[in-house]
PDB file of C-alpha atoms in Angstrom:
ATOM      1  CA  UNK C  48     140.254  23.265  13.149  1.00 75.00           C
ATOM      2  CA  UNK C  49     139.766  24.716   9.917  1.00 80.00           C
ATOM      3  CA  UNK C  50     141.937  23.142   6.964  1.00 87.00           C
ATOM      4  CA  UNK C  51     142.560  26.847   5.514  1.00 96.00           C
ATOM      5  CA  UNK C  52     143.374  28.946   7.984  1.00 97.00           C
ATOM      6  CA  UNK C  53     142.373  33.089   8.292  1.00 97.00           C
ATOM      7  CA  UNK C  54     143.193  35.239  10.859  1.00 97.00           C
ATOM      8  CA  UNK C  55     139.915  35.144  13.475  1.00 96.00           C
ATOM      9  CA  UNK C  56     139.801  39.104  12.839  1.00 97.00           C
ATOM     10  CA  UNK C  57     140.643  42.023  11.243  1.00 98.00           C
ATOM     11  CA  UNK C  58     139.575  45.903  11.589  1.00 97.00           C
ATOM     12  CA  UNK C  59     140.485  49.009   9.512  1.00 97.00           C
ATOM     13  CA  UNK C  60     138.737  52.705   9.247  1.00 97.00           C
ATOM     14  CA  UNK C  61     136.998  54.207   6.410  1.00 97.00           C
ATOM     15  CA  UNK C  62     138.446  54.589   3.247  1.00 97.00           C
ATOM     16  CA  UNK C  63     140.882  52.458   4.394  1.00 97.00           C
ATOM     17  CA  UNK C  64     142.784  49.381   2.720  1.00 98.00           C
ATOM     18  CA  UNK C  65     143.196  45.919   4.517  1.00 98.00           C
ATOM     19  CA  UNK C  66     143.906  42.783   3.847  1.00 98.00           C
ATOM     20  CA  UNK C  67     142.498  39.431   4.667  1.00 98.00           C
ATOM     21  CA  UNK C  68     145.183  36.126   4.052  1.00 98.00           C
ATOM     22  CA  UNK C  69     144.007  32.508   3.696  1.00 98.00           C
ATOM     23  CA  UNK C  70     146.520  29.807   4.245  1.00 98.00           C
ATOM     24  CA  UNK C  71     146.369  26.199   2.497  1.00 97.00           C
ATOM     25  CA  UNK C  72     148.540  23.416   0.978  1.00 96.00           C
ATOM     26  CA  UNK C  73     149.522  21.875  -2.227  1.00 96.00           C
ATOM     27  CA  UNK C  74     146.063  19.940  -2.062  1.00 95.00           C
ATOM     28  CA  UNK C  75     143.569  22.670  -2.153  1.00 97.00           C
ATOM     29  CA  UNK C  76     145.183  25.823  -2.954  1.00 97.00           C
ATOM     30  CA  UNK C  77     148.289  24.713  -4.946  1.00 97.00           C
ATOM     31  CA  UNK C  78     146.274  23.351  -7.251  1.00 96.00           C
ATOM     32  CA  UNK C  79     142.866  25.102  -7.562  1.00 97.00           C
ATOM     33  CA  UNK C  80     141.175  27.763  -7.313  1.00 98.00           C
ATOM     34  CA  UNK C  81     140.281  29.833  -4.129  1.00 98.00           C
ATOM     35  CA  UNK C  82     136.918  31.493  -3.712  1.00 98.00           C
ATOM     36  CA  UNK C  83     135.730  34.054  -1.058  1.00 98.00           C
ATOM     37  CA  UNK C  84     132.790  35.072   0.400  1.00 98.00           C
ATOM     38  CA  UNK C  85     130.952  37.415   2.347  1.00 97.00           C
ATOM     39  CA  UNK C  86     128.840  36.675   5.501  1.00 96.00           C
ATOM     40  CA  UNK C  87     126.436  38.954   7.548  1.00 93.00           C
ATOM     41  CA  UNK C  88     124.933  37.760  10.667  1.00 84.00           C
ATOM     42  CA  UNK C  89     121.095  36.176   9.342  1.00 86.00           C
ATOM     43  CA  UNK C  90     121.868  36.382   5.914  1.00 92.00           C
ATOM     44  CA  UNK C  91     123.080  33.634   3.406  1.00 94.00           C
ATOM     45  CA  UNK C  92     126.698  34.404   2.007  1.00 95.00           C
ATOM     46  CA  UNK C  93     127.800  35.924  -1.001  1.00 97.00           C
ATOM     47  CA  UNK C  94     129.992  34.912  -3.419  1.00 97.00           C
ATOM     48  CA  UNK C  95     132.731  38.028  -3.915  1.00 98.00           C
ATOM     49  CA  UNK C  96     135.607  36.254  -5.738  1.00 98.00           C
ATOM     50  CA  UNK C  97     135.885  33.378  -7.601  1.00 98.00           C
ATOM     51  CA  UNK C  98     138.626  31.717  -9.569  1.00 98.00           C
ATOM     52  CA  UNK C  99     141.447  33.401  -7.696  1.00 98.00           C
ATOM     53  CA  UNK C 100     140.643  36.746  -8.922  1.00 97.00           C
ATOM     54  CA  UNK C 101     137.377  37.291 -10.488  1.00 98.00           C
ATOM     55  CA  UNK C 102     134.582  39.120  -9.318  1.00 98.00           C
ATOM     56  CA  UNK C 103     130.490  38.480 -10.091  1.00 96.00           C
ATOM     57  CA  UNK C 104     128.921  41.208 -11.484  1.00 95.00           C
ATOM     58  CA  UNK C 105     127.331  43.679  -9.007  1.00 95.00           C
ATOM     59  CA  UNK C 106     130.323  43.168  -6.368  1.00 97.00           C
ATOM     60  CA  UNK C 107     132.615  46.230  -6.270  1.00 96.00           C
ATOM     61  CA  UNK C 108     136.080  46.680  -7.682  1.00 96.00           C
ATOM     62  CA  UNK C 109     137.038  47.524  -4.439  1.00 97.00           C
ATOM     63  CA  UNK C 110     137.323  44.173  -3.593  1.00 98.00           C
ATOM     64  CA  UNK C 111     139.913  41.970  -5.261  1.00 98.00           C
ATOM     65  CA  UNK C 112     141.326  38.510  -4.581  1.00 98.00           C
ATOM     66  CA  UNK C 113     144.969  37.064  -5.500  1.00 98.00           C
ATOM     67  CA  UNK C 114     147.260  33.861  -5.004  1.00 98.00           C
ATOM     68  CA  UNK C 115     150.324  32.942  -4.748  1.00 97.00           C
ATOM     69  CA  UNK C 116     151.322  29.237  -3.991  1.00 97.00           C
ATOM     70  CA  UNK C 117     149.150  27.898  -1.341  1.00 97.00           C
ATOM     71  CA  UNK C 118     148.077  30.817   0.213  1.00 98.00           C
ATOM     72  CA  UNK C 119     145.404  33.576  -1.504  1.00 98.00           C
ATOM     73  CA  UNK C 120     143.898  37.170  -0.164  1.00 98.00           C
ATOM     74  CA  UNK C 121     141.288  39.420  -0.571  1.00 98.00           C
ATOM     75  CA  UNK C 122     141.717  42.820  -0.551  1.00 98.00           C
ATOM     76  CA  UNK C 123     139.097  45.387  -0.026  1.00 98.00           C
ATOM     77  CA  UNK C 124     140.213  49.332  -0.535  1.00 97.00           C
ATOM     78  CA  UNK C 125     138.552  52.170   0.191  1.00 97.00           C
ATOM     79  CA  UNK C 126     136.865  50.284   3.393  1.00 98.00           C
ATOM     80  CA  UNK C 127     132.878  51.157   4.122  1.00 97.00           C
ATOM     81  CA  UNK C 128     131.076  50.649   7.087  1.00 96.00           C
ATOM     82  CA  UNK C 129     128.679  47.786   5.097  1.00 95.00           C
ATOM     83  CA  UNK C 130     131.809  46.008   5.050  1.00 97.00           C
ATOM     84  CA  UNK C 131     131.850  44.675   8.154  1.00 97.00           C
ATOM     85  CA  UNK C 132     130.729  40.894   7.901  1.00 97.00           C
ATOM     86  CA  UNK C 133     132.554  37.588   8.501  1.00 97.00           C
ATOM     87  CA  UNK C 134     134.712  36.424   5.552  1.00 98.00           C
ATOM     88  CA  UNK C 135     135.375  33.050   4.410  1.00 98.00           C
ATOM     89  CA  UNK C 136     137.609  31.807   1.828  1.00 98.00           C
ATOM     90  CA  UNK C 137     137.243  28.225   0.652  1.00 98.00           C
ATOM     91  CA  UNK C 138     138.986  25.547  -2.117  1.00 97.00           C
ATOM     92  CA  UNK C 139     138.680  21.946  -3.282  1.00 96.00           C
ATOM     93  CA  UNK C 140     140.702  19.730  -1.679  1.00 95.00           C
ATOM     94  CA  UNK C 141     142.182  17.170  -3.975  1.00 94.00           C
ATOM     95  CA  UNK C 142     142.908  14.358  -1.169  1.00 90.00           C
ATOM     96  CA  UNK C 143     140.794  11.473  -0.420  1.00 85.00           C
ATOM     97  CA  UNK C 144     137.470  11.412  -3.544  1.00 83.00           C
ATOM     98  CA  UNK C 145     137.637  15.367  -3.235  1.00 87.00           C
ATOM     99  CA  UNK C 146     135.970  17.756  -0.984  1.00 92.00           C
ATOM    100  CA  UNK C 147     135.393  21.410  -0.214  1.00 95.00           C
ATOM    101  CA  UNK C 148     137.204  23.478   2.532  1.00 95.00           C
ATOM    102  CA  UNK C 149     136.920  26.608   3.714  1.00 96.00           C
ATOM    103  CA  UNK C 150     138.859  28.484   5.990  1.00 97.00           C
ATOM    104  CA  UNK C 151     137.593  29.672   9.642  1.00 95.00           C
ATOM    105  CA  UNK C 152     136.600  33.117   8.923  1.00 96.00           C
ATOM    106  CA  UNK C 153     138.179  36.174   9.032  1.00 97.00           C
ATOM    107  CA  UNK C 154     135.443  38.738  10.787  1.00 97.00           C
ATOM    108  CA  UNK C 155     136.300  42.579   9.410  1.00 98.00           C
ATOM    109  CA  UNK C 156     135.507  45.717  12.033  1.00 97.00           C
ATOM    110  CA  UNK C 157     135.012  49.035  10.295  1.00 97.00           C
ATOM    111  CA  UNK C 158     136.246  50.916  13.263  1.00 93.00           C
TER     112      UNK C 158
ATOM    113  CA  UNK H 117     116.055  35.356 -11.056  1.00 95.00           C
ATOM    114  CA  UNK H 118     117.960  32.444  -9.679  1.00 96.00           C
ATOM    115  CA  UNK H 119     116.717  31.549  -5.856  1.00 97.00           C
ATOM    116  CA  UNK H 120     117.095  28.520  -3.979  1.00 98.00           C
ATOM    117  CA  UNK H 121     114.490  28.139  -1.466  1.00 98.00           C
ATOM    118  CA  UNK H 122     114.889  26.105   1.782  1.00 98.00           C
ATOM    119  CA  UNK H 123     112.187  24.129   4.266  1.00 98.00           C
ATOM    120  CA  UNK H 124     111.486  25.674   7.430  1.00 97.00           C
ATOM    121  CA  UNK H 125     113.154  25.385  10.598  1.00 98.00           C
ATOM    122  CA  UNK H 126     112.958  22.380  12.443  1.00 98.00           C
ATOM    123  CA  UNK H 127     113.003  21.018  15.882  1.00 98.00           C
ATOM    124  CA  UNK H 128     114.473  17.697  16.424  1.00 98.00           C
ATOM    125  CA  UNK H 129     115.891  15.444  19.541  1.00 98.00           C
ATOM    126  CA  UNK H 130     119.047  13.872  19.684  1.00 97.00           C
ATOM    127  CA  UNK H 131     119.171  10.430  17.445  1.00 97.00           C
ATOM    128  CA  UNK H 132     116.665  11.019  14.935  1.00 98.00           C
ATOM    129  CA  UNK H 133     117.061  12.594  11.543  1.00 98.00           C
ATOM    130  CA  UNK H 134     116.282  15.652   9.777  1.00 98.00           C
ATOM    131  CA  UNK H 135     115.410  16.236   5.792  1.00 98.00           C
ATOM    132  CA  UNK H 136     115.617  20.084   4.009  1.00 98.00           C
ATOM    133  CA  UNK H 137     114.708  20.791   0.987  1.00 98.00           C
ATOM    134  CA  UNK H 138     115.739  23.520  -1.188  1.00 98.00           C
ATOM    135  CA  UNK H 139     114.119  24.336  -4.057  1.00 98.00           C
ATOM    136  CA  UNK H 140     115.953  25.605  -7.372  1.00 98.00           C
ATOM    137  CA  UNK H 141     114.277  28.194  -9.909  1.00 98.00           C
ATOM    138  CA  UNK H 142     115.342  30.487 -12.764  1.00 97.00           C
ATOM    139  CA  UNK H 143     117.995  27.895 -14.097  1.00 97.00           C
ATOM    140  CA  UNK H 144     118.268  24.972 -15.377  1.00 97.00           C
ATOM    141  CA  UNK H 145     118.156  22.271 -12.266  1.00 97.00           C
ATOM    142  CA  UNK H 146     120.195  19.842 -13.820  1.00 97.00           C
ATOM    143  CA  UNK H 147     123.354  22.429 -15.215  1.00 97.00           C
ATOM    144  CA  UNK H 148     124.484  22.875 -11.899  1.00 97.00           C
ATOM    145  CA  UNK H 149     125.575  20.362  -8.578  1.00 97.00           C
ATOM    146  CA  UNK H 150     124.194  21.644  -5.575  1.00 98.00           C
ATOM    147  CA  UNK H 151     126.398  21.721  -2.225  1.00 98.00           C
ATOM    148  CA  UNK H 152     125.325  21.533   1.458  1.00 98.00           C
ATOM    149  CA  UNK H 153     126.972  23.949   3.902  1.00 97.00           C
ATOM    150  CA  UNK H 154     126.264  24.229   7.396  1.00 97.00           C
ATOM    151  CA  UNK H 155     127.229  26.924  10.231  1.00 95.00           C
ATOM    152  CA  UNK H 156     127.088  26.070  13.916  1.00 93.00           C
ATOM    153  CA  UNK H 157     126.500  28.789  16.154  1.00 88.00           C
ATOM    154  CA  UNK H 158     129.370  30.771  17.107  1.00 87.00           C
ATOM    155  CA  UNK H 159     131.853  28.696  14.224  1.00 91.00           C
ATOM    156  CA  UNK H 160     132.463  28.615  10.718  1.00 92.00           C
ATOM    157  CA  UNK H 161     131.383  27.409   7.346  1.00 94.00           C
ATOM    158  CA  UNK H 162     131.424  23.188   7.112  1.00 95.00           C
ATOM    159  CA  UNK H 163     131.161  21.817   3.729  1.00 96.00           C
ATOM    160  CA  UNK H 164     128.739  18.486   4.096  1.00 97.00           C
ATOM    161  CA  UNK H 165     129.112  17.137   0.496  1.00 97.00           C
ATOM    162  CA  UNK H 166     126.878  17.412  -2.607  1.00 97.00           C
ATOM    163  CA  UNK H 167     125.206  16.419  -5.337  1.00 97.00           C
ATOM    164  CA  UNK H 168     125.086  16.630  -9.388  1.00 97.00           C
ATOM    165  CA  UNK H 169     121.223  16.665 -10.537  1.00 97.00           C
ATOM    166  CA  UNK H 170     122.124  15.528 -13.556  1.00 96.00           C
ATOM    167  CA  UNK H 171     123.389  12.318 -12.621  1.00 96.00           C
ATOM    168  CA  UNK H 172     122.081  11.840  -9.086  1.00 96.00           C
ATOM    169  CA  UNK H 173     126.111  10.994  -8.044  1.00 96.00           C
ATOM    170  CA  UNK H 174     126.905  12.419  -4.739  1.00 96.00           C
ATOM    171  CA  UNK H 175     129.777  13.482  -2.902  1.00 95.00           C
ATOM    172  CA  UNK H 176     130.150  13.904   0.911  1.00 95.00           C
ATOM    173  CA  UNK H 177     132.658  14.925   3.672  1.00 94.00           C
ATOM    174  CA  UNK H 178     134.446  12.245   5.595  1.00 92.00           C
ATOM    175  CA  UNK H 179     133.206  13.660   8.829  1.00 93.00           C
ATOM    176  CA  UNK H 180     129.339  13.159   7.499  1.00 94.00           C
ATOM    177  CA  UNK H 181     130.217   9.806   6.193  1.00 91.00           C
ATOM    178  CA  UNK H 182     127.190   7.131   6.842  1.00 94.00           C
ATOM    179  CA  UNK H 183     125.182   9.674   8.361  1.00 97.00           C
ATOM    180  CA  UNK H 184     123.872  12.212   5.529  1.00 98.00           C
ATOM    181  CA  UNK H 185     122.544  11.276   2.251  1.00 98.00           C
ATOM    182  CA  UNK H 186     122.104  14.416  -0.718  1.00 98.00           C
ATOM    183  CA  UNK H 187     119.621  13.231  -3.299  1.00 98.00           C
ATOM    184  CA  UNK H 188     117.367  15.080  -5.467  1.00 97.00           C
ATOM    185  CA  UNK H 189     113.913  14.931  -7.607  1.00 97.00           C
ATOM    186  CA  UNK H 190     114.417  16.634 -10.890  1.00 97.00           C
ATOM    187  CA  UNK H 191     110.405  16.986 -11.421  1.00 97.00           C
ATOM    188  CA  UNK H 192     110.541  19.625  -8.856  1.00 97.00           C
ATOM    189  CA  UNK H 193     114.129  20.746  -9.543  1.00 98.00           C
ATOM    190  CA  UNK H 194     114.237  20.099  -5.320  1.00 98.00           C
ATOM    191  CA  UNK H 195     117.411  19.035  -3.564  1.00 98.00           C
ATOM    192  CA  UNK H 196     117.438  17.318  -0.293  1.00 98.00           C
ATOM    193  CA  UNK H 197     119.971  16.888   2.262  1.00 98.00           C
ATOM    194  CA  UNK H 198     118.807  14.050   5.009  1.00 98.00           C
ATOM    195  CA  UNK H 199     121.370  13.956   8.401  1.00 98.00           C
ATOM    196  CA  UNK H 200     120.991  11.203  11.026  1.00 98.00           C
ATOM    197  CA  UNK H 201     121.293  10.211  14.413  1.00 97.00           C
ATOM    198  CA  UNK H 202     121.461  13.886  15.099  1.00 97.00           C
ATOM    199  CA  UNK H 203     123.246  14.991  18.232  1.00 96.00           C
ATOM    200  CA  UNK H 204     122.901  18.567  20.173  1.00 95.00           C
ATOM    201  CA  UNK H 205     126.499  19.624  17.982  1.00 95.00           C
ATOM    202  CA  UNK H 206     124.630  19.070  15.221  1.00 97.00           C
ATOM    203  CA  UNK H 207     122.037  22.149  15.968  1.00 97.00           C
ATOM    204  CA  UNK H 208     123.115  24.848  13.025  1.00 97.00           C
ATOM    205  CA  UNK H 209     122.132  26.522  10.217  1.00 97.00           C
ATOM    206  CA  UNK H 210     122.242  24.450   7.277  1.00 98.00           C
ATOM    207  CA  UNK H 211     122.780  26.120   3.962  1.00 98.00           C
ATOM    208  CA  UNK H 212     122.211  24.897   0.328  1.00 98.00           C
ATOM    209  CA  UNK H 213     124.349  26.502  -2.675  1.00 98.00           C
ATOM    210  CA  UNK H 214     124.882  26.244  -5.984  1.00 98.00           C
ATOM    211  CA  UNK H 215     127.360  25.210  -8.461  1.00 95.00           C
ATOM    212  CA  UNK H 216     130.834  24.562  -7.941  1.00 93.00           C
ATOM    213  CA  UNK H 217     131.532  28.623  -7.288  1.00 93.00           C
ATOM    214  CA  UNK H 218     128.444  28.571  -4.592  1.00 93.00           C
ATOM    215  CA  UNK H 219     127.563  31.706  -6.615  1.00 95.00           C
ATOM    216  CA  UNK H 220     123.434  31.493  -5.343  1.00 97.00           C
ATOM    217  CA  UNK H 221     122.460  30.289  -1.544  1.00 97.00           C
ATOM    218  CA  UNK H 222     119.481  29.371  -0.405  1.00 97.00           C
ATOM    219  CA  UNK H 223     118.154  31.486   2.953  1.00 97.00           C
ATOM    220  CA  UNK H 224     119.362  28.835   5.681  1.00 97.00           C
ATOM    221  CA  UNK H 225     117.360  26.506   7.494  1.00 98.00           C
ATOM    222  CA  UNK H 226     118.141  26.694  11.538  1.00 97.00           C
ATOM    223  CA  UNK H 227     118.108  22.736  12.683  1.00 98.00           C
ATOM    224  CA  UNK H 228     118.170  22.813  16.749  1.00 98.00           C
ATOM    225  CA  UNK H 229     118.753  19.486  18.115  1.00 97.00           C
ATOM    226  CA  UNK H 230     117.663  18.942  21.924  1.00 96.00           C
ATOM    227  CA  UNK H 231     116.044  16.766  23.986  1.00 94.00           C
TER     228      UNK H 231
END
């Protein structure tokens, strides 16, 4: 059992909009930042948002990430096909001497 | 470019131990702590702990507690991430990544424990 917790899936057509939630507590998400990433089957993830809301350059502005409290999302508008992939969000957990967590993976269907 | 490079796959049986490497390049080794991540089949993403070039401290997940040790050798700006007394739910792809933002992974190394 993942400490942040996703919903296991998610689907939307082209050009659509949806929206992928990450659920935490005052230890990891209340008080830093969230991060999200992008996973296709045999490949090594990719970092798509750090710091909350920030994106790397070369990712889209199609995706975009926010928080509120202890939870965060990632958005990603005008859906493609290439987005289909498993996505993870993740944050430092302040308890114990620190450690990362991320959250079981949302996996996105272009239908 | 940054690239992290990883050792091959590897074939082990249940109770011994495993070593990957990854291998750092177009950075500075020592500007940036690199984490180990693995991925069973069929789950998610597991953080396993890490480790700060720099200073050689380490940092690791209470469920890998006593049985993985991070280090690293600067001279060849190479991580390694050692697990032992593997058992078959330990058979995964293991993942290196850098920096606290894991903004560069390396390619995975698949670790298949059975007898």
């Amino acid at each position: 059992q993942s400490v942040l917790t996703q919903p296991p899936s998610a689907s939307g057509t082209p050009g659509q909009r949806v929206t992928i939630s990450c659920s935490g507590s005052s230890s990891n998400i209340g008080s830093n930042y969230v991060f999200w990433y992008q996973h296709l089957p045999g490949t090594a993830p990719k970092l798509l948002i750090y710091r909350n809301n920030l994106r790397p350059s070369g990712v889209p502005d199609r995706f975009s990430g926010s928080k509120s409290g202890t939870s965060a999302s990632l958005a990603i508008s005008g859906l493609r096909s290439e987005d289909e992939a498993d996505y993870y969000c993740a944050a430092w957990d302040d308890s114990l001497s620190g450690f990362w967590v991320f959250g079981g993976g949302t996996k996105l269907t272009v239908l | 470019q940054v690239q992290l490079v990883q050792s091959g796959a590897e074939v082990k049986k249940p109770g011994a131990s495993v070593k990957v490497s990854c291998k750092a390049s177009g950075y500075t080794f020592t500007s940036y702590d690199i984490n180990w991540v693995r991925q069973a089949t069929g789950q998610g993403l597991e953080w396993m702990g890490w480790v700060n070039p720099n200073s050689g401290n380490t940092g690791y997940a209470q469920k890998f507690q006593g049985r993985v040790t991070i280090t690293r050798n600067t001279s060849i700006s190479t991580a390694y991430m050692e697990l032992s007394s593997l058992r078959s739910e330990d058979t995964a792809v293991y993942y290196c990544a850098r920096g606290y933002s894991h903004d560069y992974w390396g390619q995975g190394t698949l670790v298949t424990v059975s007898s």
